Coordinates of C-alpha atoms in Angstrom, one line a residue:
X1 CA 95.5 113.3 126.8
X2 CA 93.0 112.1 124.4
X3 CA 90.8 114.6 125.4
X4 CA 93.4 117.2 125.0
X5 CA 94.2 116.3 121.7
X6 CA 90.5 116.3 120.3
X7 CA 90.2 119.7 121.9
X8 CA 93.3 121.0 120.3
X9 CA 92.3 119.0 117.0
X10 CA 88.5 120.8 117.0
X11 CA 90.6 123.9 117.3
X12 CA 92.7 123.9 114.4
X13 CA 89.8 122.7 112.2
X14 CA 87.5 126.4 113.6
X15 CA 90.7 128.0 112.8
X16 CA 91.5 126.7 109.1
X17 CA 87.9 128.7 108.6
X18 CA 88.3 131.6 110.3
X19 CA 89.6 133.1 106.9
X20 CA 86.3 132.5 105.4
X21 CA 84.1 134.5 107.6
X22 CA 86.4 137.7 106.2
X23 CA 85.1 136.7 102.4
X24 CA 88.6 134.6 101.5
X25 CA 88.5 131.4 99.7
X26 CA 90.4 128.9 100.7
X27 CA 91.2 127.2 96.7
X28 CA 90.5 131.2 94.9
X29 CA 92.8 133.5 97.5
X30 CA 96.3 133.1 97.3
X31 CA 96.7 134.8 100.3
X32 CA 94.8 132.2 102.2
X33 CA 98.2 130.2 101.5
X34 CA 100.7 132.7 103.4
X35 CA 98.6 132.3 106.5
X36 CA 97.4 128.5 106.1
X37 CA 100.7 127.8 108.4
X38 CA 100.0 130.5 111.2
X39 CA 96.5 129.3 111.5
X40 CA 97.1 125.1 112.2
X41 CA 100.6 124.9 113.4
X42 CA 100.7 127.3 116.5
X43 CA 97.9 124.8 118.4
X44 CA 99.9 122.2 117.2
X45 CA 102.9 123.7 119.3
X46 CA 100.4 124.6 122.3
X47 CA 99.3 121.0 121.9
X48 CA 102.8 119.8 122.9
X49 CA 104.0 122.5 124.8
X50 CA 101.5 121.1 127.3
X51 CA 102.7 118.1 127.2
X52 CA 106.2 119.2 128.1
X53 CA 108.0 120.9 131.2
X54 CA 109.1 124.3 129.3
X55 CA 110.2 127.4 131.6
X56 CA 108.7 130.7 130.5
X57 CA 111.4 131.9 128.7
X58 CA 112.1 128.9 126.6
X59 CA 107.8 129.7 125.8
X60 CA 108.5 132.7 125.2
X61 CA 111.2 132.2 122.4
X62 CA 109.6 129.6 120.8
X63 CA 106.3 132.4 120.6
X64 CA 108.0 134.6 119.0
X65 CA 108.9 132.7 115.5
X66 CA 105.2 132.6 115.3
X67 CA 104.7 136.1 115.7
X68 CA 107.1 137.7 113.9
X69 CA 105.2 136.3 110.5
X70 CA 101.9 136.9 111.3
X71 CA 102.5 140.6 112.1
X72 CA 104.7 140.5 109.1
X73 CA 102.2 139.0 106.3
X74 CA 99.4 141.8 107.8
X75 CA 101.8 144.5 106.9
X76 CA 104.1 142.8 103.5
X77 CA 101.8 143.9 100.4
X78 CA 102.5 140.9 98.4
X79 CA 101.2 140.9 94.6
X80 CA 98.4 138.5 94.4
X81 CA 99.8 135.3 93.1
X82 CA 102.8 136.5 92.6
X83 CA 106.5 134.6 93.4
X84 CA 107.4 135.8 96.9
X85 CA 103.8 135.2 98.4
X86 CA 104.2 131.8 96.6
X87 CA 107.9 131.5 98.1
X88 CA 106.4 132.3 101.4
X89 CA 103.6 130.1 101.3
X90 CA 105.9 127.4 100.8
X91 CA 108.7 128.2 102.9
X92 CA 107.1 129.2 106.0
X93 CA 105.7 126.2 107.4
X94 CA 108.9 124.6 107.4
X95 CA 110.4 127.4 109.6
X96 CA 107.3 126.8 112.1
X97 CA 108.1 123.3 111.6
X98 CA 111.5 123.5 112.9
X99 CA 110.4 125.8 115.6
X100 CA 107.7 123.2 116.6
X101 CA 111.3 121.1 117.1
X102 CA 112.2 123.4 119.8
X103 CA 109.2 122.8 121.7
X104 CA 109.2 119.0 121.2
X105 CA 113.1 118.9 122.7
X106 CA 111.8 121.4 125.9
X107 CA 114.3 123.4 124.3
X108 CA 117.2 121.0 123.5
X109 CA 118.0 121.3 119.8
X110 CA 121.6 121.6 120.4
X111 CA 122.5 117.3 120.9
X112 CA 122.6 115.5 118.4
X113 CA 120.6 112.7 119.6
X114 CA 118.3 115.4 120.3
X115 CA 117.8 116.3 116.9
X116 CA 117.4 112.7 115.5
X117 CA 115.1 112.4 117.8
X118 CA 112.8 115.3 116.6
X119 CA 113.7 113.7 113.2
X120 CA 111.8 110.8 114.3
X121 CA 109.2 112.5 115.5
X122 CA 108.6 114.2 112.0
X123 CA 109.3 111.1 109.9
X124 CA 106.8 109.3 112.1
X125 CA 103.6 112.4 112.1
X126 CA 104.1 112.0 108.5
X127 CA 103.6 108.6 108.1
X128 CA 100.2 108.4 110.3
X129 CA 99.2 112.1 108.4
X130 CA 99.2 110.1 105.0
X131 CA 97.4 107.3 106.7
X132 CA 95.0 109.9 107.9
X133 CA 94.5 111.0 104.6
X134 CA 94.1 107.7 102.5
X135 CA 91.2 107.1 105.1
X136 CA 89.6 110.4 104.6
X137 CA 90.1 110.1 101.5
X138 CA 88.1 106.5 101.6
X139 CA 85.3 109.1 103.8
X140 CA 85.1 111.5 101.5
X141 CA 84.4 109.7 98.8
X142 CA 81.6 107.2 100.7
X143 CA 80.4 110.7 101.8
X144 CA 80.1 111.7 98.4
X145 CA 78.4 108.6 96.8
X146 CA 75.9 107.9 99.7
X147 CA 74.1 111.5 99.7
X148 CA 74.1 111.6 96.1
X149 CA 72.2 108.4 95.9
X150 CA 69.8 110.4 98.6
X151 CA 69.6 113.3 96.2
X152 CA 71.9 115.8 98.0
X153 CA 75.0 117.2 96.3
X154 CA 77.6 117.6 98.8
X155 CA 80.5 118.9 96.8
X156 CA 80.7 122.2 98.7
X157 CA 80.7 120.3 102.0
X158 CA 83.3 118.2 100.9
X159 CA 85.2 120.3 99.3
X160 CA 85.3 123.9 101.6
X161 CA 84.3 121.7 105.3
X162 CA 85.2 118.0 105.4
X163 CA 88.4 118.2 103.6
X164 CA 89.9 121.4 105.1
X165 CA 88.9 120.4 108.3
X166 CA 89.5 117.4 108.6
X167 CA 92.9 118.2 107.1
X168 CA 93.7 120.6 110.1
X169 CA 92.5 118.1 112.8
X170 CA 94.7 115.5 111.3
X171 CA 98.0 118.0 112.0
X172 CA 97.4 117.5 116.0
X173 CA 95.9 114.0 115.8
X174 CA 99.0 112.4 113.5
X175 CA 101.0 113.9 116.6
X176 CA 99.1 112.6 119.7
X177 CA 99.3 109.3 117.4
X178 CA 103.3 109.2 117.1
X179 CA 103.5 110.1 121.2
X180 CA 100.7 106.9 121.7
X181 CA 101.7 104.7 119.5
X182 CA 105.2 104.6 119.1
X183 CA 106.3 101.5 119.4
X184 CA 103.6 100.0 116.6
X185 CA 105.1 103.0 114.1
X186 CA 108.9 102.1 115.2
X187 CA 108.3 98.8 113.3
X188 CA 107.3 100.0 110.3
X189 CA 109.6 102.9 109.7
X190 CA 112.7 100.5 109.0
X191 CA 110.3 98.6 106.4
X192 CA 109.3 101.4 104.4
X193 CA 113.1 103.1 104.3
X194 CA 113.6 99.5 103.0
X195 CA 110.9 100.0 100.1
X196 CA 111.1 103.7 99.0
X197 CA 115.3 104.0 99.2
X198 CA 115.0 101.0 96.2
X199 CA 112.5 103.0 94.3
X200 CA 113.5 106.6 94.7
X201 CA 117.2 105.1 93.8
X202 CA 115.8 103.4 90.3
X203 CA 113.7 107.0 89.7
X204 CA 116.4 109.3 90.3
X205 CA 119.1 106.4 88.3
X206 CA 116.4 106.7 85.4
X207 CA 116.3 110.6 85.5
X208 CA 119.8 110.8 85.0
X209 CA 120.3 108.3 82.2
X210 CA 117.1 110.5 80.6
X211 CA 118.9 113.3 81.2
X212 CA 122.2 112.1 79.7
X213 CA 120.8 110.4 76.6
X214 CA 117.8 112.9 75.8
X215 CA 118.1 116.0 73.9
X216 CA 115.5 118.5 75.2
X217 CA 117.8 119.0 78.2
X218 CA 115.8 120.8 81.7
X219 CA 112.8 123.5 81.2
X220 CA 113.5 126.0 84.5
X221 CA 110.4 127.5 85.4
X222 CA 109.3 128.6 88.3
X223 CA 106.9 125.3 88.7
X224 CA 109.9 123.2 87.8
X225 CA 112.2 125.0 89.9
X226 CA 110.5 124.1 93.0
X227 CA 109.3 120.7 92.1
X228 CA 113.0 119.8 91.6
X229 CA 113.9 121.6 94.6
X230 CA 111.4 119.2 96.2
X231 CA 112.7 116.1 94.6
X232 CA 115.9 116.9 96.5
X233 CA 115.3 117.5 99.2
X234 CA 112.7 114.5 99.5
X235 CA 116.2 112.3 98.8
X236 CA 117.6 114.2 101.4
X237 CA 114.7 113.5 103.8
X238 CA 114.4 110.1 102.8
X239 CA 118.1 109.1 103.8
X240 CA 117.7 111.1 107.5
X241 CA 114.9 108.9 107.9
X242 CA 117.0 105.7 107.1
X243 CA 119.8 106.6 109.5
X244 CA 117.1 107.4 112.0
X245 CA 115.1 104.0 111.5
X246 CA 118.6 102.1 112.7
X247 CA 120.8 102.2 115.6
X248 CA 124.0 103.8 115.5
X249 CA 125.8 100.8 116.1
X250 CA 124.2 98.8 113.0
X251 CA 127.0 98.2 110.3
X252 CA 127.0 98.5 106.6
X253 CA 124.3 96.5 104.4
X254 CA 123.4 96.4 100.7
X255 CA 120.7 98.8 101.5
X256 CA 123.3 101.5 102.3
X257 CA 125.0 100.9 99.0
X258 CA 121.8 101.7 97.5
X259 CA 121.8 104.9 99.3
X260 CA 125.0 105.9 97.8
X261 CA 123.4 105.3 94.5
X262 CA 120.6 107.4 95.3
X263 CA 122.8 110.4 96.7
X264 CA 125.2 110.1 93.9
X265 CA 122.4 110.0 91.3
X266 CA 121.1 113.2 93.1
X267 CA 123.9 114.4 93.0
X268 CA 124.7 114.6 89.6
X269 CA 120.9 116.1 88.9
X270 CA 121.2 118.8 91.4
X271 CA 124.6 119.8 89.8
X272 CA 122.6 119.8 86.2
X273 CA 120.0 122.0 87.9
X274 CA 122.7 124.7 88.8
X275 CA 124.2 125.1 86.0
X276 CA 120.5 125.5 84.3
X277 CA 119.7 128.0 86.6
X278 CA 123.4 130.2 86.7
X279 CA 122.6 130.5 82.8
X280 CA 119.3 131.8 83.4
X281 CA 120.5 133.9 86.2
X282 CA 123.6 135.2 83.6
X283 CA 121.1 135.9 80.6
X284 CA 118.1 137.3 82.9
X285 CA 118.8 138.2 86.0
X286 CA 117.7 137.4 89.3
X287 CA 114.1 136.2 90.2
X288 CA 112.7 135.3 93.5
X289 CA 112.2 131.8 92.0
X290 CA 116.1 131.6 90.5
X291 CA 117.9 133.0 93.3
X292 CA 115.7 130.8 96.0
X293 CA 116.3 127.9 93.7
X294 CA 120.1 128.8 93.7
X295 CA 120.0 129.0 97.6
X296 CA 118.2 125.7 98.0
X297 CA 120.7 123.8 95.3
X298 CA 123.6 125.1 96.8
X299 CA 122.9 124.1 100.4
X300 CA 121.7 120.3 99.0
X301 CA 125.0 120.1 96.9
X302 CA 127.2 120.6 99.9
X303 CA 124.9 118.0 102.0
X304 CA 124.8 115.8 99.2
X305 CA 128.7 115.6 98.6
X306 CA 129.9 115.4 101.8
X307 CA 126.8 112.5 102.8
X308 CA 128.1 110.8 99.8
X309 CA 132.0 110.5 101.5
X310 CA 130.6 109.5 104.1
X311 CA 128.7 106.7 103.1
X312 CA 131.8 105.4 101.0
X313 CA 133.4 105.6 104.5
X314 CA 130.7 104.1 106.4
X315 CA 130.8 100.9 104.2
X316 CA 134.3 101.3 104.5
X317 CA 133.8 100.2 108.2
X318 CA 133.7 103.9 109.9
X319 CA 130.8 104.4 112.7
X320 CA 127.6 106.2 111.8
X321 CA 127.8 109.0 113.8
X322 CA 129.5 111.3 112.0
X323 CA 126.4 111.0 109.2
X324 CA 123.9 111.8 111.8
X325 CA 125.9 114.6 112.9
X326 CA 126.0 116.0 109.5
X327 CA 122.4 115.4 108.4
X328 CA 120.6 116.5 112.1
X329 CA 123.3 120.0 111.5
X330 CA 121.6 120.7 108.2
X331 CA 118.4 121.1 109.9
X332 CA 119.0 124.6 111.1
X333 CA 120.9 125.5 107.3
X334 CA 117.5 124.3 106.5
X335 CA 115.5 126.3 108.6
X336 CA 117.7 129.6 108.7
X337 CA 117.6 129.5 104.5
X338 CA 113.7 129.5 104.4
X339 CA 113.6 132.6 107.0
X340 CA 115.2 134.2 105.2
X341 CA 113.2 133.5 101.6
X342 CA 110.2 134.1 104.3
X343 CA 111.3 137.6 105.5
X344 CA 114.2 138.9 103.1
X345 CA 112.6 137.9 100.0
X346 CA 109.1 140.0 99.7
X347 CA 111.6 143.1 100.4
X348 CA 114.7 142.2 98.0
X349 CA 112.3 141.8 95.5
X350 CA 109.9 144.6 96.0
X351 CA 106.9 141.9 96.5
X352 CA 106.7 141.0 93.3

């Protein structure tokens, strides 16, 4: 399996550059984004499928999520730079993502325990990815300092080779990692839902008083818009990961109370954000960025009310389930909202 992995690893790393033998640059072409996704995650899905007993059919369907976008982004003429090739850059790997789920159940998305468990599984790749990347980052930089003190400069290595590279490798190795070592990253995921639910609780507790007692109020643009976007659902990510870092049968501790701080605290921000962006929707009209903003806020403000009565019940004494029910549903909201900012977008909005 090893071997496997390396091969499949070697691959993605060729295929992060194919791009570049047709004149793109990775850091100057924006359209190297809408394709970034196509190019890594489909051998990250061929890695697994391997691993896995899926019929032909169920291979079939899970091929076809990939295709679809990379027959549409050869025929979509997206504006360079401009907000639905962004929206799609951004969106589309999280659609592959949550196909990638498909092939890691052998087809089983519809249990619950099912979906937690691909939960795991991504809460877990992520983990050993950022580990991956502190210690390339510690590479690159001995890279850097040891062939300059030889009197090479190897910034463009670096910069258009080791990094990119290396960054696609780490995609299937963070994977074979989380299948080989899972009992070592088991350990640590209930420590570190114990260290960032405190600290994202304080932040977003801090944002609100900010909010509350400042004057300057929220600047919506388009960078903002999906920076907040991403703040919330980071607090929705972060407490799916807590209620998959603990059996079902654990009862209620101070760290869940916390939680309910967080959620509420999110909460209030994401219902600031709304009304920002219905005013700017009232007095300008309908963007790419406002109306994917809308979509996003609207979906996290119904997840984030009813996980918020249901942590008031569950430290109320009531079981867990019905929270990992309702988190490990949103996952196809999730993934059915950015298809369709992925494929309806660039045409509502005449590519702009």
């Amino acid at each position: 399996d090893f071997l496997r992995m390396g091969a499949y690893a070697t691959a993605a790393a060729v295929a992060i550059k194919i791009p570049a033998t047709f004149g793109l640059d990775l850091y100057e072409d924006s359209f190297y984004g809408t394709i970034l996704g196509l190019l890594v995650l489909p051998l990250l899905g061929a890695y697994l499928a391997g691993k896995r007993p899926l019929t032909r059919r169920r291979l079939l369907g899970v091929a076809v999520p990939f295709l679809l976008p990379a027959i549409l982004v050869s025929i979509y003429p997206f504006e360079p730079q401009g907000s639905t090739e962004l929206l799609w850059s951004l969106h589309l790997p999280l659609v592959l993502w949550l196909v990638l789920g498909v092939v890691y159940l052998e087809g089983e998305w519809t249990p619950v325990e099912k979906r937690m468990d691909f939960v795991r599984f991504s809460g877990e790749w992520f983990i050993y990815f950022s580990l991956i990347g502190l210690g390339g980052g510690v590479l690159v930089g001995l890279t850097a300092a040891t062939f300059s003190v030889l009197g090479f400069e190897p910034g463009h290595f670096i910069q258009y080779w080791m990094v990119p590279c290396g960054a696609a490798g780490a995609v299937v190795v963070a994977a074979w990692l989380v299948e080989a070592k899972q009992s070592v990253i088991e350990n640590m995921a209930p420590v570190l839902t114990k260290v960032f639910t405190p600290l994202f609780a304080v932040m977003f507790l801090a944002s609100v008083v900010a909010l509350l007692v400042g004057a300057g109020g929220l600047n919506i643009d388009r960078d903002s818009l999906i920076l907040f976007d991403v703040l919330l659902i980071a607090v929705v990510g972060l407490l799916l990961y807590a209620i998959s870092a603990r059996p079902s049968e654990a009862g209620p501790t101070a760290l869940d109370r916390v939680q309910l701080v967080l959620v509420l605290s999110a909460l209030v921000l994401d219902v600031v954000a709304m009304v920002e962006i219905l005013s700017r929707i009232s007095e300008f009209g309908f963007t790419p960025n406002r109306t994917m903003a809308l979509g996003w806020n609207l979906i996290l403000l119904a997840n984030l009310i009813w996980s918020a009565w249901l942590l008031v019940g569950f430290l109320r004494g009531k079981p867990l389930a019905a929270m990992e029910k309702w988190q490990t549903s949103f996952l196809t909201v999730y993934g059915a909202w950015a298809a369709v900012v992925v494929v309806v977008f660039p045409v509502v909005f005449d590519f702009i």
